[in-house]
mmCIF file of C-alpha atoms in Angstrom:
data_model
loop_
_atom_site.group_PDB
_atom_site.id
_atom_site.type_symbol
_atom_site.label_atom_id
_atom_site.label_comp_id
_atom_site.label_asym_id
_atom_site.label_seq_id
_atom_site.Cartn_x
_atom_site.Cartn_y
_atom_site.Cartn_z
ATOM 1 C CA UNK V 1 -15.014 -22.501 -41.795
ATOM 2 C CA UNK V 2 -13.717 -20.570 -38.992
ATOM 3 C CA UNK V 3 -15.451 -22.812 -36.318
ATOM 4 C CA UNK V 4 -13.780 -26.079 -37.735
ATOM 5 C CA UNK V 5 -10.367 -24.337 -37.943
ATOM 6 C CA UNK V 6 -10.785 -23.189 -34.368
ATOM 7 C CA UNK V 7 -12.134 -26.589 -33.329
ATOM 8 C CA UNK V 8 -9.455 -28.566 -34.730
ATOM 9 C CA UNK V 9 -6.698 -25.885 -33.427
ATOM 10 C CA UNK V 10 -8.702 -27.233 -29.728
ATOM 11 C CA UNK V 11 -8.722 -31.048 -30.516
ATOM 12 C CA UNK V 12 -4.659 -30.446 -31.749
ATOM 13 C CA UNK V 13 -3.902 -28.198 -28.855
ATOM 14 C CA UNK V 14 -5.193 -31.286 -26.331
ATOM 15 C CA UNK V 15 -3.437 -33.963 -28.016
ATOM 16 C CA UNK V 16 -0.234 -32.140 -27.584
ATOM 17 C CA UNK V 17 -0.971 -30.734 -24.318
ATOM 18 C CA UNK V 18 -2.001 -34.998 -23.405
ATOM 19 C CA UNK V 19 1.238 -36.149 -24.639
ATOM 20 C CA UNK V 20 3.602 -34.057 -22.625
ATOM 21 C CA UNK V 21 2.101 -33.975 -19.335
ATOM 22 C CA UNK V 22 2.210 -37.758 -20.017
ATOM 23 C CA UNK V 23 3.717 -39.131 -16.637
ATOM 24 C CA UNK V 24 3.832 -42.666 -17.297
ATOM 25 C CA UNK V 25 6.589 -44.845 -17.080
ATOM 26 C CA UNK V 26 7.734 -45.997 -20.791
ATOM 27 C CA UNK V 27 8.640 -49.370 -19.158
ATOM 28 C CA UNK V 28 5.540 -50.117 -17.119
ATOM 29 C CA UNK V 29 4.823 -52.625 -19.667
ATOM 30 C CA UNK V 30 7.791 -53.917 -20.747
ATOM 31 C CA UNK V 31 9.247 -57.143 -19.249
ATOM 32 C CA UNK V 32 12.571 -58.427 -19.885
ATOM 33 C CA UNK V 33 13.978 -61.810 -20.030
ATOM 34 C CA UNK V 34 16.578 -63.267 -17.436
ATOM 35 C CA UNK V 35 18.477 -66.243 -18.422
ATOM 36 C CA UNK V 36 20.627 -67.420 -16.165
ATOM 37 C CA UNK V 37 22.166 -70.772 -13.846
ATOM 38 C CA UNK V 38 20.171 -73.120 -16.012
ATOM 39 C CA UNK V 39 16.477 -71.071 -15.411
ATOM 40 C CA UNK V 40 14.958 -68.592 -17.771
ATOM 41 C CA UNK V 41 12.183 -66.132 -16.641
ATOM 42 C CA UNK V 42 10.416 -62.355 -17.502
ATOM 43 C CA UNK V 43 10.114 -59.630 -14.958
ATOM 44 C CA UNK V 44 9.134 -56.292 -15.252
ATOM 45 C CA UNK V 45 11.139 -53.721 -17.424
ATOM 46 C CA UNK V 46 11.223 -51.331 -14.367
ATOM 47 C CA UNK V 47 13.201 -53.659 -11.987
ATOM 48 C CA UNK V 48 16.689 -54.986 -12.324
ATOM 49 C CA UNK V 49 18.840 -58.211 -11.334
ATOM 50 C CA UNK V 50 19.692 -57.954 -8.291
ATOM 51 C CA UNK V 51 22.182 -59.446 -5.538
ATOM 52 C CA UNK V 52 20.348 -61.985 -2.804
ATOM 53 C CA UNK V 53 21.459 -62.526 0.698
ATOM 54 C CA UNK V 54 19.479 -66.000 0.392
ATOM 55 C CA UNK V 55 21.416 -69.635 0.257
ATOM 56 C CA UNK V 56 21.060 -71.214 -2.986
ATOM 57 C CA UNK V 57 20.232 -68.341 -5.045
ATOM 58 C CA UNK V 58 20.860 -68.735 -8.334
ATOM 59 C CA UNK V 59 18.877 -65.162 -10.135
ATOM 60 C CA UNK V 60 17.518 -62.733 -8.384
ATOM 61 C CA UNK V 61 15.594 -59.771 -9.480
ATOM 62 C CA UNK V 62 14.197 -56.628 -7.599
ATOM 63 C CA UNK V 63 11.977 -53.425 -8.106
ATOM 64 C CA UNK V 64 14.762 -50.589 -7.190
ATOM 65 C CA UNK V 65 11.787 -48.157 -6.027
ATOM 66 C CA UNK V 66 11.597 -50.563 -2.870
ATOM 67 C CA UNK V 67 14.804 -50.224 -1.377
ATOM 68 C CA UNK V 68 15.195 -50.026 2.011
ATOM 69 C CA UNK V 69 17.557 -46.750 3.358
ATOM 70 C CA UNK V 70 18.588 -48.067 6.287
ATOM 71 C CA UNK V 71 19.432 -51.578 4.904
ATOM 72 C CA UNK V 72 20.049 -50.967 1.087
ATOM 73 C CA UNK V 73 17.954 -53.645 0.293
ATOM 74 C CA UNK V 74 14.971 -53.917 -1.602
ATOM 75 C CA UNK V 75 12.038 -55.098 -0.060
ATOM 76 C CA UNK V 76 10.306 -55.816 -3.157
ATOM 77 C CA UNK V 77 12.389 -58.847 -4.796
ATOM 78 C CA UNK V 78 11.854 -62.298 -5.972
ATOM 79 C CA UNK V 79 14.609 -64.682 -5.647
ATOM 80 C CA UNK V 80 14.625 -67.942 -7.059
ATOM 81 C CA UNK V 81 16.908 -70.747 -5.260
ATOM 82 C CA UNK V 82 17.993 -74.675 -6.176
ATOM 83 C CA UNK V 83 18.750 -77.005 -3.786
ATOM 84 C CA UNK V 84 19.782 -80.603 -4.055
ATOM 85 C CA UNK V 85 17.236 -82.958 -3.334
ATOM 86 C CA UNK V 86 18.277 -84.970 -0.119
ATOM 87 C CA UNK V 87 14.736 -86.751 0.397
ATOM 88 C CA UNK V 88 11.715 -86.927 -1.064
ATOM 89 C CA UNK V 89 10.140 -83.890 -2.689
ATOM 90 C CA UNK V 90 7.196 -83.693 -0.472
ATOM 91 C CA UNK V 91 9.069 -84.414 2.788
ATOM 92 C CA UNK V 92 12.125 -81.450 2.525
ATOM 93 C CA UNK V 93 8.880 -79.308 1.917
ATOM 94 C CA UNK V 94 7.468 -80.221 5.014
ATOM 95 C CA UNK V 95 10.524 -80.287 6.979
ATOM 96 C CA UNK V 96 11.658 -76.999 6.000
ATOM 97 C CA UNK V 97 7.687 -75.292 7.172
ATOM 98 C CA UNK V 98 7.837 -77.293 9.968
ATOM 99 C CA UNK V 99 10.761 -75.616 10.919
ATOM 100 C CA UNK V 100 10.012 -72.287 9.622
ATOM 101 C CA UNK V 101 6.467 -71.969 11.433
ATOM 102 C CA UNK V 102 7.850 -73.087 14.778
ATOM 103 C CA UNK V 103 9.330 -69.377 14.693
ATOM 104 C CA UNK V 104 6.617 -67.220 15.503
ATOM 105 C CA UNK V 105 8.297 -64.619 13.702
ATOM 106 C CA UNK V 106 6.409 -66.706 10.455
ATOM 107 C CA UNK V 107 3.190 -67.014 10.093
ATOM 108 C CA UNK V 108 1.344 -68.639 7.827
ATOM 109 C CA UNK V 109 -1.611 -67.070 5.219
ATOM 110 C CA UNK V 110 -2.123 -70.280 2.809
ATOM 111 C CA UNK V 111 -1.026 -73.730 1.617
ATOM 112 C CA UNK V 112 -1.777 -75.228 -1.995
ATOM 113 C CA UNK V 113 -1.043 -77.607 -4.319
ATOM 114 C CA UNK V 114 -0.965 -75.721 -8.200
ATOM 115 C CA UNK V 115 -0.098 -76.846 -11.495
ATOM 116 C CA UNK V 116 2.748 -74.603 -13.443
ATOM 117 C CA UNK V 117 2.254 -75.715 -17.498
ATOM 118 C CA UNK V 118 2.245 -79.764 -16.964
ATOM 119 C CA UNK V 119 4.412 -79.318 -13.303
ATOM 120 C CA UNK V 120 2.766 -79.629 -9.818
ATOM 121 C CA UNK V 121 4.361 -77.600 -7.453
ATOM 122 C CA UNK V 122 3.334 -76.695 -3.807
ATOM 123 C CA UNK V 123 2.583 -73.198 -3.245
ATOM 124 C CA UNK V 124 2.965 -71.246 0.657
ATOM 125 C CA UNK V 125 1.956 -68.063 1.508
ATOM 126 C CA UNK V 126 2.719 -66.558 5.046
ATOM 127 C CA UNK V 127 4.047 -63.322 6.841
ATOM 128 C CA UNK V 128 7.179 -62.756 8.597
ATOM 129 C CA UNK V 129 8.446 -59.941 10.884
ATOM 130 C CA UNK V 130 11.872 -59.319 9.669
ATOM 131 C CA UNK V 131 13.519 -57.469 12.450
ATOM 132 C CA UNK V 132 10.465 -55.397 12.553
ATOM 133 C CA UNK V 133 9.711 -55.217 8.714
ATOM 134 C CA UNK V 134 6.388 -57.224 8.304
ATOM 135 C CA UNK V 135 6.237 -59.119 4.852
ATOM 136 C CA UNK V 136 4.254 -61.439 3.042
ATOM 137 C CA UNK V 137 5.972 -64.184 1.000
ATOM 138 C CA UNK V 138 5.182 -66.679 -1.535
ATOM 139 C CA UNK V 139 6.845 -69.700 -2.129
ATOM 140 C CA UNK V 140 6.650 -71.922 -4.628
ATOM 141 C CA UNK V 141 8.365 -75.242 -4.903
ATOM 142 C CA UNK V 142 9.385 -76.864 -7.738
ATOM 143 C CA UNK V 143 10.956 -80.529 -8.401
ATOM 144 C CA UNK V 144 13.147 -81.331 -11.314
ATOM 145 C CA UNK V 145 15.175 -84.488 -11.228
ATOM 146 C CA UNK V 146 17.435 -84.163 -8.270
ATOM 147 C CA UNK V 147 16.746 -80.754 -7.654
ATOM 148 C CA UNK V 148 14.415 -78.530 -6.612
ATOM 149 C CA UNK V 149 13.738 -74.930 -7.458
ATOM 150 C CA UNK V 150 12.181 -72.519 -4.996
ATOM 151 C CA UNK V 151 10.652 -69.178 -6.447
ATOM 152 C CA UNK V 152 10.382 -66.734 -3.121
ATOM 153 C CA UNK V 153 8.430 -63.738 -4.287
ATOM 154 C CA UNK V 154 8.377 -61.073 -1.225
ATOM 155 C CA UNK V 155 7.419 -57.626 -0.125
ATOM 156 C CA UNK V 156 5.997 -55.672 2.138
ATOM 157 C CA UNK V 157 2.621 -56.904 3.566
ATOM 158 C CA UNK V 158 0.985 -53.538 2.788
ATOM 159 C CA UNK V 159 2.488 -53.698 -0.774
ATOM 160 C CA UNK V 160 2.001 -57.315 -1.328
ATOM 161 C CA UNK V 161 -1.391 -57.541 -3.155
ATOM 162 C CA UNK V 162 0.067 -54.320 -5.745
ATOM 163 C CA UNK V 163 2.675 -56.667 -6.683
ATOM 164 C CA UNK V 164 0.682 -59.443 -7.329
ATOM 165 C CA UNK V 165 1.267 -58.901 -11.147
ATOM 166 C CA UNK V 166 4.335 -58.510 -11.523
ATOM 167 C CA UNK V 167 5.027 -61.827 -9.313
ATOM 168 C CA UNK V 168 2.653 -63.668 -11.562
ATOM 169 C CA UNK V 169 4.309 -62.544 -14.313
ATOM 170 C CA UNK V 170 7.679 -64.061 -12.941
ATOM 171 C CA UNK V 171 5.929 -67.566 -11.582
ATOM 172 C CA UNK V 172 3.849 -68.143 -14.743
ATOM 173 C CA UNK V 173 6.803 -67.750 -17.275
ATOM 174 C CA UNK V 174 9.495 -69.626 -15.278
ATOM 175 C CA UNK V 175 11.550 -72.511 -17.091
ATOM 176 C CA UNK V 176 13.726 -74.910 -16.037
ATOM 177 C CA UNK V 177 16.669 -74.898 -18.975
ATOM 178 C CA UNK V 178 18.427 -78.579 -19.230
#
């Protein structure tokens, strides 16, 4: 009787001891829902809406554990932008790469053509140096009536693949609100 009292003082004893040197984040899995400028979409619980520098934004969000000190910006963000439609779908695309990848600054990783629910979009990858910051971005366009919706998911290159998640979680539960 003694064994199984000081076996199961043991098993409580490691339980306990388990639970408070816990050092998990309570919000690792937790998303929240942004609503917002006619566009609804989850992100993790552990970032927060943030401000973009970007033309056209209309949400923003951001992982706060990637700011940058010496800019105050986060490197880890995704931003999602609408711009009037002023051509075709397919030709402001290629326009605006054609223009972007004549900078070498941008360079670019991968080009596709993806379904999101019953939408096509047109997905690009590349890298930029930003002032000496290397990055890898993902675009994805989006066309809805007039308009199209850009969803920029960036970070650092060396981070990029870590945050793969948490961008898919963004891109696969966008919505257009009308």
């Amino acid at each position: 009787m003694r064994k199984y009292f000081i076996a199961l003082l043991v098993i409580l004893f490691l339980v306990f001891t388990a639970g408070c040197t816990s050092n998990s984040d309570s919000r690792t899995n937790e998303t929240i829902t942004l609503t917002q400028n006619g566009v609804s979409f989850d992100y993790p619980g552990t970032w927060v809406v943030a401000t973009s520098k970007a033309n056209d934004t209309i949400a923003s969000v951001a992982d706060p554990r990637s700011v940058n000190t010496a800019t105050g910006f986060a490197e880890t963000v995704v931003t999602i932008q609408r711009i009037n439609r002023t051509g075709t779908f397919n030709s402001m695309y290629d326009q605006n790469y054609a223009t972007l990848f004549n900078n070498s600054s941008y360079q670019r990783v991968s080009e596709s053509n993806i379904t999101m629910g019953n939408v096509q979009a047109r997905e690009n990858v590349y890298t930029v140096d930003d002032n000496g910051i290397l990055k890898q971005q993902r675009a994805i366009w989006i066309e809805d009536s007039n308009q199209i919706y850009v969803i920029l998911c960036s970070a650092l290159i060396n981070q990029f693949e870590r945050e793969r998640q948490n961008f898919d979680l963004i891109v696969n539960s966008f919505k257009i609100i009308n």
